[in-house]
CSV table of C-alpha atoms in Angstrom, one decimal:
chain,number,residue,atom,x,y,z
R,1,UNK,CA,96.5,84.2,116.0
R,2,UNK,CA,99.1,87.0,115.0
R,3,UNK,CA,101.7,85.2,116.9
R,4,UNK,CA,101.2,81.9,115.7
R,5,UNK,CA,101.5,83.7,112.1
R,6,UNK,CA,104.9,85.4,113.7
R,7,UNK,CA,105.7,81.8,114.8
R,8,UNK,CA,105.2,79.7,111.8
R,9,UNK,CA,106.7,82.4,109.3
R,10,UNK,CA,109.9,83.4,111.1
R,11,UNK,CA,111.0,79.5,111.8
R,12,UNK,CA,109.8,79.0,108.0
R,13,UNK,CA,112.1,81.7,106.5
R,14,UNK,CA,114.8,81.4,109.0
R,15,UNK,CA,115.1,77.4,108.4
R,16,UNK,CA,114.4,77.6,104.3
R,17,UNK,CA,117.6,80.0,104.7
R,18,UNK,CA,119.8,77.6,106.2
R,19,UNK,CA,118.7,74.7,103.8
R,20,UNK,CA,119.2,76.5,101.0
R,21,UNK,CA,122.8,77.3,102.1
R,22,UNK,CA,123.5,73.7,103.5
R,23,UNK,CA,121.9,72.2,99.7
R,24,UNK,CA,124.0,74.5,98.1
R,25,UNK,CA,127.3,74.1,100.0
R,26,UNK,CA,126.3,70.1,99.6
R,27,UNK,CA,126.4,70.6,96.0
R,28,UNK,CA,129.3,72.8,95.4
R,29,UNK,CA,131.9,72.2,98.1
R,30,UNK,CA,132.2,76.3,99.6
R,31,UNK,CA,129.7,76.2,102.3
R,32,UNK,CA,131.7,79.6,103.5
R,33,UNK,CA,130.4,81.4,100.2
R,34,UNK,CA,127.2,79.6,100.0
R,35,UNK,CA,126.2,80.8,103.8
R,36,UNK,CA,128.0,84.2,102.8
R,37,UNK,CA,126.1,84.7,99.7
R,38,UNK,CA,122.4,84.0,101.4
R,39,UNK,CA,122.9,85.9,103.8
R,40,UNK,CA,124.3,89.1,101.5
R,41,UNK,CA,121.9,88.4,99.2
R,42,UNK,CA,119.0,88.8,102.6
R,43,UNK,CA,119.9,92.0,103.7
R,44,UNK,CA,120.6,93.3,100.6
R,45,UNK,CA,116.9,92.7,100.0
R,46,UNK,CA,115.4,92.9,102.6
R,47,UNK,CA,113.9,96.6,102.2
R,48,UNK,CA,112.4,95.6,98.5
R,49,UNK,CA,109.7,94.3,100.6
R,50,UNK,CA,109.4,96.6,102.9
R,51,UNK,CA,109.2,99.3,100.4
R,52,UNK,CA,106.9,97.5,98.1
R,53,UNK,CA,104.0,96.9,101.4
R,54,UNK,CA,103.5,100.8,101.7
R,55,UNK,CA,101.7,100.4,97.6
R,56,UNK,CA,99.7,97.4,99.5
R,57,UNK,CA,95.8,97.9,98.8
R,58,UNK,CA,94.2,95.3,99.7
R,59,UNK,CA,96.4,93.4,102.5
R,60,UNK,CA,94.6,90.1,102.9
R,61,UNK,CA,94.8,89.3,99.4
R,62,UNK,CA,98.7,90.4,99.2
R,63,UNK,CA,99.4,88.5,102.0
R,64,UNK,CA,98.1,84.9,100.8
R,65,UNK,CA,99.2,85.3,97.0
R,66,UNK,CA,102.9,86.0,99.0
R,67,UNK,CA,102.5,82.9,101.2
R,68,UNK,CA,101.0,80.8,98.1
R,69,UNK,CA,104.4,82.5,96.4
R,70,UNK,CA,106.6,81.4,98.9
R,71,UNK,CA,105.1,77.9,99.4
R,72,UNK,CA,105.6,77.5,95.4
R,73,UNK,CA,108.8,78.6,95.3
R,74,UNK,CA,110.3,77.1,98.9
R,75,UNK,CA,108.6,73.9,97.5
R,76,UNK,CA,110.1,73.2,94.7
R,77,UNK,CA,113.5,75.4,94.9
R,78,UNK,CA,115.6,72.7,96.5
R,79,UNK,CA,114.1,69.8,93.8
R,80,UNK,CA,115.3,72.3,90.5
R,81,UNK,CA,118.5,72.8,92.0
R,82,UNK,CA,119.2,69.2,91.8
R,83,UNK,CA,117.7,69.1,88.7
R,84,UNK,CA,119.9,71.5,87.1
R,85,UNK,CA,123.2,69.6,88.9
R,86,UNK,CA,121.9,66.9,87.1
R,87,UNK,CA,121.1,67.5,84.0
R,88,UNK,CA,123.4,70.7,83.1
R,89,UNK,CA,127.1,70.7,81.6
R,90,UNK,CA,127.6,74.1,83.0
R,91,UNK,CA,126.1,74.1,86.3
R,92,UNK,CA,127.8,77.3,88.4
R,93,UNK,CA,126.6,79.7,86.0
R,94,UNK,CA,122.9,78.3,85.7
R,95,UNK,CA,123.2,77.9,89.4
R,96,UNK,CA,123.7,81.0,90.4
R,97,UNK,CA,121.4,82.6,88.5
R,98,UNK,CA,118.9,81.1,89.8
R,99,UNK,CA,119.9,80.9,93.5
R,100,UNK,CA,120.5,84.6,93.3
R,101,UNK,CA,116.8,85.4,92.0
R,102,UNK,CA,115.7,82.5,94.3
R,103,UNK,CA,117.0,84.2,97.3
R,104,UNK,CA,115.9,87.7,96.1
R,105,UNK,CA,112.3,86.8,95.7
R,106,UNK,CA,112.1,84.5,98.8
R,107,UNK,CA,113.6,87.8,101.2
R,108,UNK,CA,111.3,90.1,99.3
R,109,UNK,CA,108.4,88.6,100.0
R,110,UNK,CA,109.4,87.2,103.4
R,111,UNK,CA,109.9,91.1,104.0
R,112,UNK,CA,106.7,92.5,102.9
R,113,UNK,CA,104.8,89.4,105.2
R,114,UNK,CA,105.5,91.3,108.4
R,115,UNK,CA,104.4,94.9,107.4
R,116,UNK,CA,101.1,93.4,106.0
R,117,UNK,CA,100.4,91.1,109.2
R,118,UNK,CA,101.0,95.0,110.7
R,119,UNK,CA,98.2,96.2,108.4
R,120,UNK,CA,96.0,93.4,109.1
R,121,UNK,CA,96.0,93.7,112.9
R,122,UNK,CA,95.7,97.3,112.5
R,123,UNK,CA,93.1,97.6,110.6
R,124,UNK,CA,90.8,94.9,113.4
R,125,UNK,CA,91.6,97.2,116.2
R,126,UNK,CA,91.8,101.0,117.4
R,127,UNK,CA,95.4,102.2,116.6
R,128,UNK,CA,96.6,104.7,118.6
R,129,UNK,CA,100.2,105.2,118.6
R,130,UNK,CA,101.3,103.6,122.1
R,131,UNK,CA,99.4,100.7,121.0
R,132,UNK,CA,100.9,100.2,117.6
R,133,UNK,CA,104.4,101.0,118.8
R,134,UNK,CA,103.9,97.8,121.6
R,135,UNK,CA,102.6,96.1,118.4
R,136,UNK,CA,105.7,96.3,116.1
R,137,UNK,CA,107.6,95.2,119.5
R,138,UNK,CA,106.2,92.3,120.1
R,139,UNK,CA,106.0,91.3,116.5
R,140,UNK,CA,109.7,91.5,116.3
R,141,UNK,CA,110.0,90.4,119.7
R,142,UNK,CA,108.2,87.0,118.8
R,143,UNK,CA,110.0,87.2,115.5
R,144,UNK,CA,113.5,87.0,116.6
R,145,UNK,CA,112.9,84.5,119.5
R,146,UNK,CA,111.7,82.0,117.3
R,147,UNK,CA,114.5,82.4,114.5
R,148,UNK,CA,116.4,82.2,117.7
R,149,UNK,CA,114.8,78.9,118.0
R,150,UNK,CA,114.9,77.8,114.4
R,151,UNK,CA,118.5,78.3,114.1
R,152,UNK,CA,119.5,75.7,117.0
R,153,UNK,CA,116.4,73.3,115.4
R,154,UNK,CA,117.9,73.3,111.7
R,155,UNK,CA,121.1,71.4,113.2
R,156,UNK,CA,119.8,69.3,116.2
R,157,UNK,CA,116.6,68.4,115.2
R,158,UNK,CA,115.7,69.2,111.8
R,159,UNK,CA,118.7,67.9,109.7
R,160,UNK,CA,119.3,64.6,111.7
R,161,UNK,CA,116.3,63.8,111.8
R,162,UNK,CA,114.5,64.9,108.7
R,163,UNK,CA,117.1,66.0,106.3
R,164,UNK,CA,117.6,68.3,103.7
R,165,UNK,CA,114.6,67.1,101.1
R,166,UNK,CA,111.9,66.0,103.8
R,167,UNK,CA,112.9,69.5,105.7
R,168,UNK,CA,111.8,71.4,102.6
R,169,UNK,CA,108.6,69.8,102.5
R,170,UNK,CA,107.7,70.5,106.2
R,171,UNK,CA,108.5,74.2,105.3
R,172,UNK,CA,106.7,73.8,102.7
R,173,UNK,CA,103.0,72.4,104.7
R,174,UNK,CA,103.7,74.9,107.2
R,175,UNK,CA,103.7,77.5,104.7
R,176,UNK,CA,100.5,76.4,103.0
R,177,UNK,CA,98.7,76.4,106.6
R,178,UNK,CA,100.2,79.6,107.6
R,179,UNK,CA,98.0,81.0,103.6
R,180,UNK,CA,95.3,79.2,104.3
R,181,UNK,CA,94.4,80.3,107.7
C-alpha cells in the first residue's frame, strides 16, 4: 500500500508543478520565468518539510490534515489565479504573491509527506537499520520513477487530452483518495 501512496503522491506533486507553471506562463507570457520560478521556489523549500516532520507526534493524523491541505489548496489554486487575472487591475503583483506562498506551502507539505509515510511504515514493522536503509531506497526509488513517469504524462497524455482545468481536478481526486485511504 506504501507504494501505491509513493505512486499517487509523487505523479500528484510532480504534475500540480508543471500545471501550475504551464497556467502561469498561459497567463503571463514568460513561461521561462514561470518554470524557473517553481522550480527555485521547490528546492528552496523543500527542507521546511523535512525539518518540520522530525516535531511530528502523531504521524497519521499529520499526514491526512497535509493531504486534506494539499487537496484544498491544489483544488482550488489554479481557479483563484484566474480569478485574480480577472477581476484585478494590478495583477503581477497580487499574482505573485500568491504563487509564491502557493508554491511554498504546496513543497512544504509535499516534503514532510515522505518522512511521515517513513514513520508510518516504521512504526508497523521491526526497524533495524539494514531494513530501514532498503526502505528510504525504495521509497525514493518508486518516487523518482514515477515523477519520471508524470513528467512525459503532463505533455502527451494529460494536457491534450484533459487540459489544464480538468488536469487540476484529477490531481485533485487523487489527492483526496490518497487522505482518505
Amino acid at each position: 500500500m506504501m507504494y501505491f501512496f509513493v505512486l499517487m503522491l509523487s505523479v500528484c506533486s510532480l504534475v500540480y508543478e508543471f500545471l501550475l507553471s504551464t497556467f502561469s506562463s498561459y497567463l503571463i507570457w514568460y513561461s521561462v520565468l514561470q518554470f524557473s520560478l517553481t522550480i527555485w521556489l521547490f528546492l528552496s523549500w523543500i527542507w521546511l518539510g523535512s525539518y518540520l516532520s522530525r516535531f511530528v507526534l502523531d504521524a497519521k493524523k499529520v499526514f491526512y490534515y497535509s493531504e486534506i491541505t494539499l487537496w484544498l489548496v491544489w483544488g482550488f489554486s489554479v481557479f483563484f489565479i484566474k480569478f485574480l487575472y480577472i477581476y484585478f487591475f494590478n495583477y503581477l503583483i497580487v499574482f505573485y504573491c500568491f504563487y509564491v506562498f502557493i508554491v511554498i506551502l504546496i513543497w512544504s507539505l509535499v516534503w514532510l509527506e515522505i518522512p511521515i509515510l517513513w514513520n508510518l511504515v516504521s512504526q508497523k514493522e521491526n526497524t533495524d537499520n539494514k531494513w530501514f536503509k532498503k526502505l528510504i531506497s525504495e521509497v525514493f526509488t518508486y518516487d523518482y520513477i514515477w515523477a519520471i513517469f508524470a513528467t512525459f504524462a503532463f505533455p502527451f497524455l494529460l494536457l491534450p487530452f484533459l487540459w489544464l482545468t480538468y488536469t487540476g481536478l484529477a490531481l485533485w481526486l487523487f489527492n483526496l483518495l490518497v487522505a482518505f485511504l
